[in-house]
XYZ file of C-alpha atoms in Angstrom:
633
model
C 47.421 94.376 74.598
C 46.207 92.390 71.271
C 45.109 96.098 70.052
C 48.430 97.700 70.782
C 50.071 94.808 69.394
C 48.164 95.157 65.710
C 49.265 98.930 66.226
C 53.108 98.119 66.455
C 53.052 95.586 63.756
C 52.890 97.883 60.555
C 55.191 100.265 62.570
C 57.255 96.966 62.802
C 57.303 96.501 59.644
C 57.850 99.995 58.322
C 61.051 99.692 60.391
C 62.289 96.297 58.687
C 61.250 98.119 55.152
C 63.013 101.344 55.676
C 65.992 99.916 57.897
C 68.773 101.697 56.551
C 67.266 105.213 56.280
C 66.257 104.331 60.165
C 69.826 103.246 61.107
C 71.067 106.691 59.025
C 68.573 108.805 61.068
C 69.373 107.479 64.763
C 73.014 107.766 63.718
C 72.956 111.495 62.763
C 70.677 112.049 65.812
C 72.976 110.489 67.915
C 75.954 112.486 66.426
C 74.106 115.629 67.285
C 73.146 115.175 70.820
C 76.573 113.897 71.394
C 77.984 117.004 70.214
C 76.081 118.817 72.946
C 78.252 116.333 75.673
C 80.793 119.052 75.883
C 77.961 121.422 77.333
C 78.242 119.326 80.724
C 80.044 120.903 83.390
C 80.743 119.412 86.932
C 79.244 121.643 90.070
C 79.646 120.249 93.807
C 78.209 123.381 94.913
C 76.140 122.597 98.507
C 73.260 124.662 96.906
C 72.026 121.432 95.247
C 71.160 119.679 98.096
C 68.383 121.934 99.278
C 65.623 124.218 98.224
C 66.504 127.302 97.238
C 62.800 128.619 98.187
C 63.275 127.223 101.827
C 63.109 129.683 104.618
C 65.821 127.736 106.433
C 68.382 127.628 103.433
C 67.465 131.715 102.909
C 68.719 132.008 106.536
C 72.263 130.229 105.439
C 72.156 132.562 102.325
C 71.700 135.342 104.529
C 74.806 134.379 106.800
C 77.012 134.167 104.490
C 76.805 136.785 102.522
C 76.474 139.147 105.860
C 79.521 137.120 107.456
C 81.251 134.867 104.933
C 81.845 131.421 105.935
C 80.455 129.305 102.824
C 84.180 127.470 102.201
C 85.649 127.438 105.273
C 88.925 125.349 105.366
C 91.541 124.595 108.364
C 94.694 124.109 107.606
C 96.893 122.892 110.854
C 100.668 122.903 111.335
C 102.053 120.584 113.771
C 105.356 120.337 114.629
C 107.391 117.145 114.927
C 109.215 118.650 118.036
C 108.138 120.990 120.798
C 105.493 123.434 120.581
C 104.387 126.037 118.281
C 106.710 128.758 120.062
C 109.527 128.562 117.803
C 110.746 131.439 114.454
C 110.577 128.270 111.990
C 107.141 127.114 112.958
C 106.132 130.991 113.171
C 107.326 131.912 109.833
C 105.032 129.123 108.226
C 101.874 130.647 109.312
C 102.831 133.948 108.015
C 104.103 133.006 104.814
C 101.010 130.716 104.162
C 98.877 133.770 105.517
C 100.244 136.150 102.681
C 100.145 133.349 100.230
C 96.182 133.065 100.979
C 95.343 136.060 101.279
C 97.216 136.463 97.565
C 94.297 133.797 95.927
C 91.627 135.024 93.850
C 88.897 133.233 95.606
C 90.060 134.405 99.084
C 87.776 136.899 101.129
C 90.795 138.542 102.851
C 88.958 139.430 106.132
C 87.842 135.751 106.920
C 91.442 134.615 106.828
C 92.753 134.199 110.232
C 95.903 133.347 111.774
C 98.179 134.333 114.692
C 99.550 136.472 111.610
C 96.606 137.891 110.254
C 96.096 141.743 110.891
C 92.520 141.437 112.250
C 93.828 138.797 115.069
C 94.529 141.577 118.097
C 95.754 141.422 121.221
C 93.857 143.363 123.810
C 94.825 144.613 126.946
C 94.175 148.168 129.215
C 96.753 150.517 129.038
C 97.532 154.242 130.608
C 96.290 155.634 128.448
C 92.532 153.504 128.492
C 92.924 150.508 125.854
C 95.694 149.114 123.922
C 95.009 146.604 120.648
C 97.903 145.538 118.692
C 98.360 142.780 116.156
C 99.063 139.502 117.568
C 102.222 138.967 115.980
C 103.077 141.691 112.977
C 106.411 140.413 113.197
C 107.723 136.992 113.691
C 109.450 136.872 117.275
C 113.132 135.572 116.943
C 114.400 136.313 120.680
C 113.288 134.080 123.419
C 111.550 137.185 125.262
C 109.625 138.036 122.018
C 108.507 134.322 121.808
C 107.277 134.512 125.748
C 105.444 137.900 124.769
C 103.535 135.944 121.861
C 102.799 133.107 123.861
C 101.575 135.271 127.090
C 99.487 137.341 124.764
C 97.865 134.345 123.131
C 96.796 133.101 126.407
C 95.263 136.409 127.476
C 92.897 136.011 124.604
C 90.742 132.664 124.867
C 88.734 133.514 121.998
C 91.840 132.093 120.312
C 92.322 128.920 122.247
C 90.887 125.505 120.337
C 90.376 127.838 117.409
C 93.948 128.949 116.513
C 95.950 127.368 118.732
C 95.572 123.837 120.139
C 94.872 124.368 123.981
C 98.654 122.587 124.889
C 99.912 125.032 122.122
C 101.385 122.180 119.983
C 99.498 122.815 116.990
C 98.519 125.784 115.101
C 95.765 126.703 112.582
C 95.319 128.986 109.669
C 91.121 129.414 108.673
C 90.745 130.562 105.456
C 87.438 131.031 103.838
C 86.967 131.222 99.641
C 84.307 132.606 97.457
C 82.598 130.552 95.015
C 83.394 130.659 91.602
C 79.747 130.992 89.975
C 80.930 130.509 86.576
C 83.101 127.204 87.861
C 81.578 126.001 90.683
C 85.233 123.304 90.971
C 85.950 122.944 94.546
C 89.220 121.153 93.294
C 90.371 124.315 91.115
C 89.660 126.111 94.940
C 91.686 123.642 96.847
C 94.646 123.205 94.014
C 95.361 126.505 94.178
C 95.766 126.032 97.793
C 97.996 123.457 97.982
C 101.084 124.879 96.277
C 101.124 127.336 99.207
C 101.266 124.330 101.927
C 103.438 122.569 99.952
C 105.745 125.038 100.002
C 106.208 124.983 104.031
C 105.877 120.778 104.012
C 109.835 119.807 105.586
C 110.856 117.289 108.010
C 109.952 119.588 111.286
C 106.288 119.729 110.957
C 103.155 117.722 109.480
C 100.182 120.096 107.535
C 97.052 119.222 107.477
C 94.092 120.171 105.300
C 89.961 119.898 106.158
C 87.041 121.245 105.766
C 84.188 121.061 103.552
C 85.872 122.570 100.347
C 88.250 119.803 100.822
C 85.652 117.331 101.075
C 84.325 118.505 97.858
C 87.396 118.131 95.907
C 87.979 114.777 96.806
C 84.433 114.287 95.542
C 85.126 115.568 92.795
C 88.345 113.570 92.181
C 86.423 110.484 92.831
C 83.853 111.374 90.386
C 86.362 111.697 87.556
C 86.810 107.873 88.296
C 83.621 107.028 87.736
C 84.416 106.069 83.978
C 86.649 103.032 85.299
C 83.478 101.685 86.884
C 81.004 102.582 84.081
C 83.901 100.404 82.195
C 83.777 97.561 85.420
C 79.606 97.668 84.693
C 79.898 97.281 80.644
C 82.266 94.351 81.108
C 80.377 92.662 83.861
C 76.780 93.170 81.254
C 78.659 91.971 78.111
C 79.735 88.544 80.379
C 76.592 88.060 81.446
C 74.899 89.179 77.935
C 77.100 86.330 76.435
C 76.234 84.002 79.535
C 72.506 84.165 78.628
C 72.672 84.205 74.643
C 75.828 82.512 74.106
C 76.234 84.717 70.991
C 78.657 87.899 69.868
C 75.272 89.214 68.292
C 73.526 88.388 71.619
C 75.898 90.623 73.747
C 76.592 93.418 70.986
C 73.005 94.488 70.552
C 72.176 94.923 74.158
C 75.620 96.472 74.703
C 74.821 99.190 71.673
C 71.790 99.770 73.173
C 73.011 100.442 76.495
C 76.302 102.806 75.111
C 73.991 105.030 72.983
C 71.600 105.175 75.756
C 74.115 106.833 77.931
C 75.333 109.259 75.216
C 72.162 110.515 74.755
C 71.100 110.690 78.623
C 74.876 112.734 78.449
C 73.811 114.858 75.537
C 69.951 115.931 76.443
C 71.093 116.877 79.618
C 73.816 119.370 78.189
C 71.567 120.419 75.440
C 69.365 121.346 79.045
C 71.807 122.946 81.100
C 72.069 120.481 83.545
C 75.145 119.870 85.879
C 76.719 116.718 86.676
C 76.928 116.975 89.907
C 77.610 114.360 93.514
C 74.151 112.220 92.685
C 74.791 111.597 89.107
C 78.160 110.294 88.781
C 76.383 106.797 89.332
C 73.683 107.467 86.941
C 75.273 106.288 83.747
C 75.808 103.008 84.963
C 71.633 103.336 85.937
C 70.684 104.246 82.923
C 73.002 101.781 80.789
C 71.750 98.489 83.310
C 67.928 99.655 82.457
C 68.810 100.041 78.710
C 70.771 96.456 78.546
C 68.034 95.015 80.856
C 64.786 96.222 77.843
C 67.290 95.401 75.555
C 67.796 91.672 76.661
C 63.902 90.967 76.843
C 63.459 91.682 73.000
C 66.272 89.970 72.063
C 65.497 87.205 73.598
C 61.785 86.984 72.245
C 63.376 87.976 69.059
C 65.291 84.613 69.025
C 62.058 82.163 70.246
C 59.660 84.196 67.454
C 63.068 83.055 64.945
C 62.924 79.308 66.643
C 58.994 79.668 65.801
C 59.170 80.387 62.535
C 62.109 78.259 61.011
C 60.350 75.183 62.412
C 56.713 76.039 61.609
C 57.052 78.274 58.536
C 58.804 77.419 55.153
C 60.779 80.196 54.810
C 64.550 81.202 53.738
C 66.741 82.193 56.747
C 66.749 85.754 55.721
C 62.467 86.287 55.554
C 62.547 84.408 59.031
C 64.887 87.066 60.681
C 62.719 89.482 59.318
C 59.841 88.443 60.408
C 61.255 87.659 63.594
C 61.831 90.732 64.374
C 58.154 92.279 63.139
C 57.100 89.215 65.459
C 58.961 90.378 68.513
C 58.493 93.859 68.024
C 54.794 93.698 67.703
C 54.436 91.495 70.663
C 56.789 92.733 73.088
C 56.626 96.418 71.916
C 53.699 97.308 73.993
C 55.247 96.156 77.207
C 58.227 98.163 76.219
C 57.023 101.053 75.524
C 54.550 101.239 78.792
C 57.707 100.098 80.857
C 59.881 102.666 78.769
C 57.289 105.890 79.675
C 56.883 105.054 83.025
C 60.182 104.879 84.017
C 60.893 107.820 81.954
C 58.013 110.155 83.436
C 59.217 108.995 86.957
C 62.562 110.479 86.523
C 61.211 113.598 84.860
C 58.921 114.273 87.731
C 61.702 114.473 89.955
C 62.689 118.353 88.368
C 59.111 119.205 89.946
C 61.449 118.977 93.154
C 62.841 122.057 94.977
C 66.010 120.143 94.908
C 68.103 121.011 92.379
C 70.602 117.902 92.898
C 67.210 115.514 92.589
C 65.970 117.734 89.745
C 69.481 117.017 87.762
C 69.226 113.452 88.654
C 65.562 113.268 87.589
C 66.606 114.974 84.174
C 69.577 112.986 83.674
C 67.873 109.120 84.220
C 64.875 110.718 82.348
C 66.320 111.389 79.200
C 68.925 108.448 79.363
C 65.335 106.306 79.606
C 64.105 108.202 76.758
C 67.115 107.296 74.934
C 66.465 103.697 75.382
C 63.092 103.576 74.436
C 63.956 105.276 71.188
C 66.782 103.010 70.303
C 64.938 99.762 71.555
C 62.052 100.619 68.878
C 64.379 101.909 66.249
C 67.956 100.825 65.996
C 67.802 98.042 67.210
C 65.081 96.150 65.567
C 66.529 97.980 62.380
C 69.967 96.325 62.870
C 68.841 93.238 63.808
C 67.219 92.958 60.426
C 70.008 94.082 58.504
C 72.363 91.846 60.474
C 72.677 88.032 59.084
C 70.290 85.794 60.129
C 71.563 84.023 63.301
C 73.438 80.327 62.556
C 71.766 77.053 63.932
C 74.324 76.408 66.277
C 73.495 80.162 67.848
C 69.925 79.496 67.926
C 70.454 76.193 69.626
C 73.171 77.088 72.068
C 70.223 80.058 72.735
C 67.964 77.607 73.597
C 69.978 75.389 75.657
C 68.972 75.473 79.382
C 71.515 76.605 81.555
C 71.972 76.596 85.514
C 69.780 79.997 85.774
C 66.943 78.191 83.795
C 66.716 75.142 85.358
C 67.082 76.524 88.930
C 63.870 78.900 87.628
C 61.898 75.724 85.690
C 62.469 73.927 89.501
C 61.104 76.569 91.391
C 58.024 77.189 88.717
C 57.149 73.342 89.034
C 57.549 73.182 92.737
C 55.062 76.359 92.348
C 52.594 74.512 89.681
C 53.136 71.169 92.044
C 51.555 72.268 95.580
C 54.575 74.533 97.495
C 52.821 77.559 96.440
C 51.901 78.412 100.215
C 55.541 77.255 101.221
C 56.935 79.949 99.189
C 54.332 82.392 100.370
C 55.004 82.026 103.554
C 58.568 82.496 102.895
C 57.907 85.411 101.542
C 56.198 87.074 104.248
C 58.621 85.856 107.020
C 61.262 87.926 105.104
C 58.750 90.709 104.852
C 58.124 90.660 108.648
C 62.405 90.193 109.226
C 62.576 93.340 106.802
C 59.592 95.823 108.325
C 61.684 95.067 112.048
C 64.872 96.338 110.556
C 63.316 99.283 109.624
C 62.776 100.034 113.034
C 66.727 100.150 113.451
C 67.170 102.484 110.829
C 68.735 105.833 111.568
C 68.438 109.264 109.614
C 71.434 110.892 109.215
C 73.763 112.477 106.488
C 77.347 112.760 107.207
C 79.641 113.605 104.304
C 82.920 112.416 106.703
C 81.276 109.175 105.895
C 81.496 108.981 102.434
C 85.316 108.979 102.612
C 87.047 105.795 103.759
C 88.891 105.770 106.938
C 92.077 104.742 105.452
C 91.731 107.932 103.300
C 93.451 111.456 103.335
C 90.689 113.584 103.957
C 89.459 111.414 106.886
C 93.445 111.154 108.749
C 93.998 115.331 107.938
C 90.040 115.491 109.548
C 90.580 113.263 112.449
C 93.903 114.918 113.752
C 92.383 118.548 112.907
C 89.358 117.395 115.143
C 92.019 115.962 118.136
C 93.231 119.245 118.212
C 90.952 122.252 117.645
C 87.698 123.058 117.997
C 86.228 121.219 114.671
C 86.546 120.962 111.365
C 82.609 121.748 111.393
C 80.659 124.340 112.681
C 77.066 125.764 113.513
C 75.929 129.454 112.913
C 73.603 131.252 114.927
C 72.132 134.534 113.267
C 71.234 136.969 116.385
C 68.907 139.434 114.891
C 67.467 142.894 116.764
C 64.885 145.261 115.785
C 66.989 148.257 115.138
C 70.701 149.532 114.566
C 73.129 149.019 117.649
C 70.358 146.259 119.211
C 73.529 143.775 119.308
C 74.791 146.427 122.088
C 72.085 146.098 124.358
C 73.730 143.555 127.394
C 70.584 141.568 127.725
C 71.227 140.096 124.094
C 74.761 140.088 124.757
C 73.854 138.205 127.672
C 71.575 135.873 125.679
C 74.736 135.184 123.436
C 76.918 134.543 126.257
C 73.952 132.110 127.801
C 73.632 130.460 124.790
C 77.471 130.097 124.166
C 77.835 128.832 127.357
C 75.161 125.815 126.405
C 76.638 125.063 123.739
C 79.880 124.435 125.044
C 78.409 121.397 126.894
C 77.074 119.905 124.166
C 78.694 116.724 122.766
C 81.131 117.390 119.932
C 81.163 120.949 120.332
C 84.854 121.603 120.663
C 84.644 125.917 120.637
C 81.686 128.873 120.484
C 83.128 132.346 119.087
C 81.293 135.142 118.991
C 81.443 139.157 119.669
C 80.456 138.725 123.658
C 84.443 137.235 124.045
C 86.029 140.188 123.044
C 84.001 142.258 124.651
C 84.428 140.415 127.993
C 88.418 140.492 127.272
C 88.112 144.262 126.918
C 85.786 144.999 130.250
C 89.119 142.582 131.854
C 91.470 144.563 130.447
C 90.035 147.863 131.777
C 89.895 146.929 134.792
C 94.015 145.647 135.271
C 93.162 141.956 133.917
C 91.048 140.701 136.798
C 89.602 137.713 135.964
C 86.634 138.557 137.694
C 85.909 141.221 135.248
C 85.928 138.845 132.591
C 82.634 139.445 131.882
C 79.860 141.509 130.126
C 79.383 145.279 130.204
C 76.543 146.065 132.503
C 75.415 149.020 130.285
C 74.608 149.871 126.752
C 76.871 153.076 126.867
C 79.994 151.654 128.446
C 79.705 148.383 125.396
C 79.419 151.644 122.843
C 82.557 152.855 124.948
C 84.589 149.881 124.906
C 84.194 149.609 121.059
C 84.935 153.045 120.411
C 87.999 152.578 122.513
C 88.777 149.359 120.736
C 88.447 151.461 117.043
C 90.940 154.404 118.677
C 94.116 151.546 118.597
C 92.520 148.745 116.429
C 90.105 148.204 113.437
C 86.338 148.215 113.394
C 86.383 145.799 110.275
C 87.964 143.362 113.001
C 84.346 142.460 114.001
C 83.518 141.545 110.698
C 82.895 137.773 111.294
C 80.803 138.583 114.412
C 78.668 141.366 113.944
C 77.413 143.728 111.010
C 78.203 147.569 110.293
C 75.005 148.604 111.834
C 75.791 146.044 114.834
C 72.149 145.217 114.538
C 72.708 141.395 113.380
C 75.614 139.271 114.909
C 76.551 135.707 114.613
C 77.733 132.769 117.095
C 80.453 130.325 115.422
C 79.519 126.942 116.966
C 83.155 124.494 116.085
C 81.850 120.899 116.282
C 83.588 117.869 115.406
C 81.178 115.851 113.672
C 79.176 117.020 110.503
C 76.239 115.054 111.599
C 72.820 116.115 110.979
C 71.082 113.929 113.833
C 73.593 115.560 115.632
C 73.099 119.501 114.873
C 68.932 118.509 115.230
C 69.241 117.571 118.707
C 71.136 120.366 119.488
C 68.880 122.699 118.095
C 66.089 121.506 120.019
C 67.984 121.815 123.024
C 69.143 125.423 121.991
C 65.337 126.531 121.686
C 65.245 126.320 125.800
C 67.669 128.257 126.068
C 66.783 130.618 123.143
C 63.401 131.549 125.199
C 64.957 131.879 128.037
C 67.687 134.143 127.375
C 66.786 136.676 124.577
C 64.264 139.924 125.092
C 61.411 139.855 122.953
C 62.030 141.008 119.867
C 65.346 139.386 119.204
C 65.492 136.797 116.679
C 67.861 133.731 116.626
C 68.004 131.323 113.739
C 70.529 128.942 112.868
C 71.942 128.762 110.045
C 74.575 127.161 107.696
C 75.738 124.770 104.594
C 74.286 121.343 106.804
C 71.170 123.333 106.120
C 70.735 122.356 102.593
C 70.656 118.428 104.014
C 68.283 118.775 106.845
C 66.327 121.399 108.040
C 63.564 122.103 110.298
C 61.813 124.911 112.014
C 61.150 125.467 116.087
C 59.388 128.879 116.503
C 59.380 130.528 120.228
C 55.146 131.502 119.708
C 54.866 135.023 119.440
C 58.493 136.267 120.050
C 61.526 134.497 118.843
C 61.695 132.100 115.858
C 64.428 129.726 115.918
C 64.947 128.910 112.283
C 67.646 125.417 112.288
C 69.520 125.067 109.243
C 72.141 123.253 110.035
C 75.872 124.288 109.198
C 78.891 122.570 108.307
C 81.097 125.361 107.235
C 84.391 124.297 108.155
């Protein structure tokens, strides 16, 4: 330490020499990288929570750009009096289906309503099968609203999903695209809102959930985080002045800690890196760790100045000088190794395969960085421009307040014998803290980050109460070959595995391509609900969806099943966005994975949770179940 110390003292004192040019410099630095602030540009996206390399979050990548579903949001339109059955209530979910389907963003086909065109009522006819619309037209007759209401029954694909199973509420799912260029889940949802707000009266209450919608109000809460970087600055300047009971005292730390910020703000943008969900708080990090350096040469600054005014004949002026060479020389070392190993700690973090931890890593990094530069350069260079500080500021300094005497008590109780006492202590509250750990639970829910008083969770509760979930889990069903999804013993497996899922807790509806085919072998044979069921052959599932594309539209399948029909997925609605939650029922699934599908047939799961937990279960040798977990909706 001696030998680092006679390092830092001529660089000590070539700072107190050539103070002003050093204050200049830092100044037009600063200037420059603050200039590159406006570079910064928010991004909630759900890619920065996982590795982009990861086989699990390919899987999710592969979903959605086969079958959509990355921005899933439920809107839900409950009436204030009767049931959904009525013109007004009707006429809502068409106009808001147009208006949606209107939106830049919007992928058209993943829209759904009782009023979208891919919604279809099926049903055997003379002349084989008949699919029509569900409602083209808004029913204004009492028989046309009995029509609607019998042919949404006849379809329970629908049920929980669209309609509330006592058919008092209603849903519209739309799904968005992400804006690559302005990845702004508020600009998504904003646009949105007009369109609800334009049906909003005194007969019915709309509601709004999803993930995009949790993103937003992420978002909106970030742009508050400036009132509590403000709440932190004013809380360190108190407690700056506290400690030296000077302005000087609490201005230099305070510098320190602003400029620090502005140039963790203006290296990042100068690197490209997002703010983003994890570093909204990280200004406030970086500004506590600049103040907190800061305050420890400040305040050996001030004894070195004590030192020297009572052992050194010297003017005011040479002893602030020479304070600060003092200080700077002796606690420079410590600073510095403190400095670069909290700064190449944060850097290591963009070795990461997450990009969120990489930004975060980036952004503390180079806010560190900034500190250490300003600690060893402005600072010291202002402090020996500044006056020297007045004998009343170096005594109030040195006066022992309640924080140092309660530390001088415990150091002599220390010194005087209760060493072991306070050992011992220590250990019991290690011993308290290692059995908590055992209570500790591992889960990420983004429900949870929202207060229960707030919008979000109200809209997500009563959305949950009555559909299927504002959440969701997607199985990827893949075959070896084109028109594999038609072979009935992997439509069975679907069905199987539907039919598990079902049971599980929080899992509120399963869709998937196996319900309208088992609607279409019913309506073939005159409705019979025993016939509600699967095909028993390859060539009369090929039949049935020929049949289906004679009166309806192939592109219906679209969420369900590719153009080859060789990949299909299962839409899992759950009510919780829990990852402890979608684990355990992946686990479970497996079983009934290896059970159920022919060899051959792959079945991973797949979906935005993915990119906060994942984990692999492979069947050996057949059928790889890759979890990623989803929360779409």
């Amino acid at each position: 330490m001696e030998a680092r110390s006679r390092f830092f003292r001529p660089y000590a004192q070539f700072i107190v020499a050539y103070r002003i040019p050093v204050i200049v410099a830092i100044l037009a630095v600063t200037v420059f990288i603050v200039m590159r602030i406006g570079n910064l540009k928010i991004d909630t996206d759900p890619d920065l929570w996982a590795p982009q390399a990861h086989p699990f979050v390919q899987t999710t990548n592969l979903l959605e750009k086969v079958f959509g579903g990355r921005n899933v949001t439920l809107i839900g339109i409950v009436p204030k009096q009767g049931d959904i059955y009525q013109p007004d209530i009707l006429g809502k979910v068409k106009r808001i289906q147009e208006g949606i389907e209107q939106l830049p963003l919007a992928i058209r086909h993943n829209i759904l309503s009782l009023a979208a065109r891919k919604v279809k009522h099926i049903k055997g006819g003379t002349d084989g099968m008949e699919v029509r619309q569900m409602m083209e037209q808004v029913p204004q007759t009492p028989t046309e609203i009995a029509q609607l209401r019998a042919r949404v029954v006849s379809m329970p694909i629908y049920i929980n999903a669209l309609v509330s199973p006592d058919g008092k509420a209603v849903a519209i799912v739309a799904d968005f695209k992400t804006d690559k260029t302005n990845p702004n889940y508020t600009v998504m949802i904003d646009a949105l809102r007009p369109i609800l707000d334009r049906e909003r009266d005194d007969s019915v209450d709309i509601y709004l959930g999803g993930s995009p919608v949790s993103s937003a109000w992420f978002e909106f809460h970030m742009m508050k985080m400036p009132i509590f970087f403000g709440i932190a600055l004013l809380v360190i300047m108190a407690i700056q002045f506290w400690s030296f009971r000077s302005v000087q005292g609490m201005l230099l730390p305070t510098l320190t800690a602003i400029f620090s910020v502005l140039w963790g703000l203006g290296l990042t943008g100068m690197l490209g890196v997002y703010i983003d969900p994890t570093n909204t708080t990280t200004p406030i990090l970086i500004m506590a760790v600049a103040a907190g350096h800061a305050i420890q040469i400040l305040k050996r600054y001030y004894e070195e100045y004590h030192r020297l005014q009572t052992t050194t004949p010297m003017s005011p002026r040479e002893a602030n000088r020479a304070a600060v060479v003092e200080s700077l020389a002796r606690v420079g070392p410590v600073m510095l190794t403190a400095g670069l190993i909290a700064m190449i700690t944060f850097y290591s973090l963009s070795a990461t395969g997450i990009v969120m931890v990489q930004h975060f890593g980036v952004f503390a990094g180079s806010g560190v960085l900034g500190a250490l530069i300003l600690e060893l350069t402005l600072i010291p260079a202002l402090r020996a421009v500044l006056p020297a500080p007045k004998k009343r500021e170096v005594t109030r300094e040195r006066t022992q307040g309640i924080l140092d005497r309660l530390l001088i008590s415990i150091a002599n109780k220390l010194v005087g014998g209760r060493a072991p006492w306070f050992v011992g202590g220590g250990l019991a509250l290690l011993v308290f803290a290692g059995i908590g750990l055992s209570f500790l639970q591992v889960d990420n829910r983004f429900r949870d980050y929202h207060k229960s008083t707030s919008e979000f969770r109200i809209h997500d509760d009563v959305l949950n109460a009555k559909f299927g979930g504002t959440n969701s889990l997607l199985f990827l069903v893949e075959t070896p070959g084109q028109d594999g999804i038609k072979d009935p013993q992997v439509l069975k497996g679907i069905a199987a595995l539907q039919a598990f899922l079902d049971t599980q807790p929080d899992v509120g509806k399963t869709q998937s391509l196996v319900d309208l085919l088992m609607r279409m072998n019913q309506a073939m044979h005159a409705d019979d609900p025993a016939f509600y069921a699967i095909p028993e052959s390859r060539a009369l599932v090929a039949q049935y969806l020929f049949l289906y594309s004679t009166s309806g539209d192939p592109q219906d399948f679209d969420s369900f099943v590719d153009n080859d029909y060789q990949r299909a997925a299962i839409w899992t609605f759950i009510k919780t966005d829990s990852t402890t939650n979608a684990d355990s029922i992946a686990k479970k699934a497996q079983v009934i994975i290896d059970k159920n599908f022919p060899p051959g047939t792959t079945v991973r799961m797949g979906g935005r949770e993915s990119r906060r937990s994942a984990r692999r279960v492979d069947r050996a040798g057949q059928c790889p179940m890759t979890p990623t977990f989803a929360r779409i909706a």
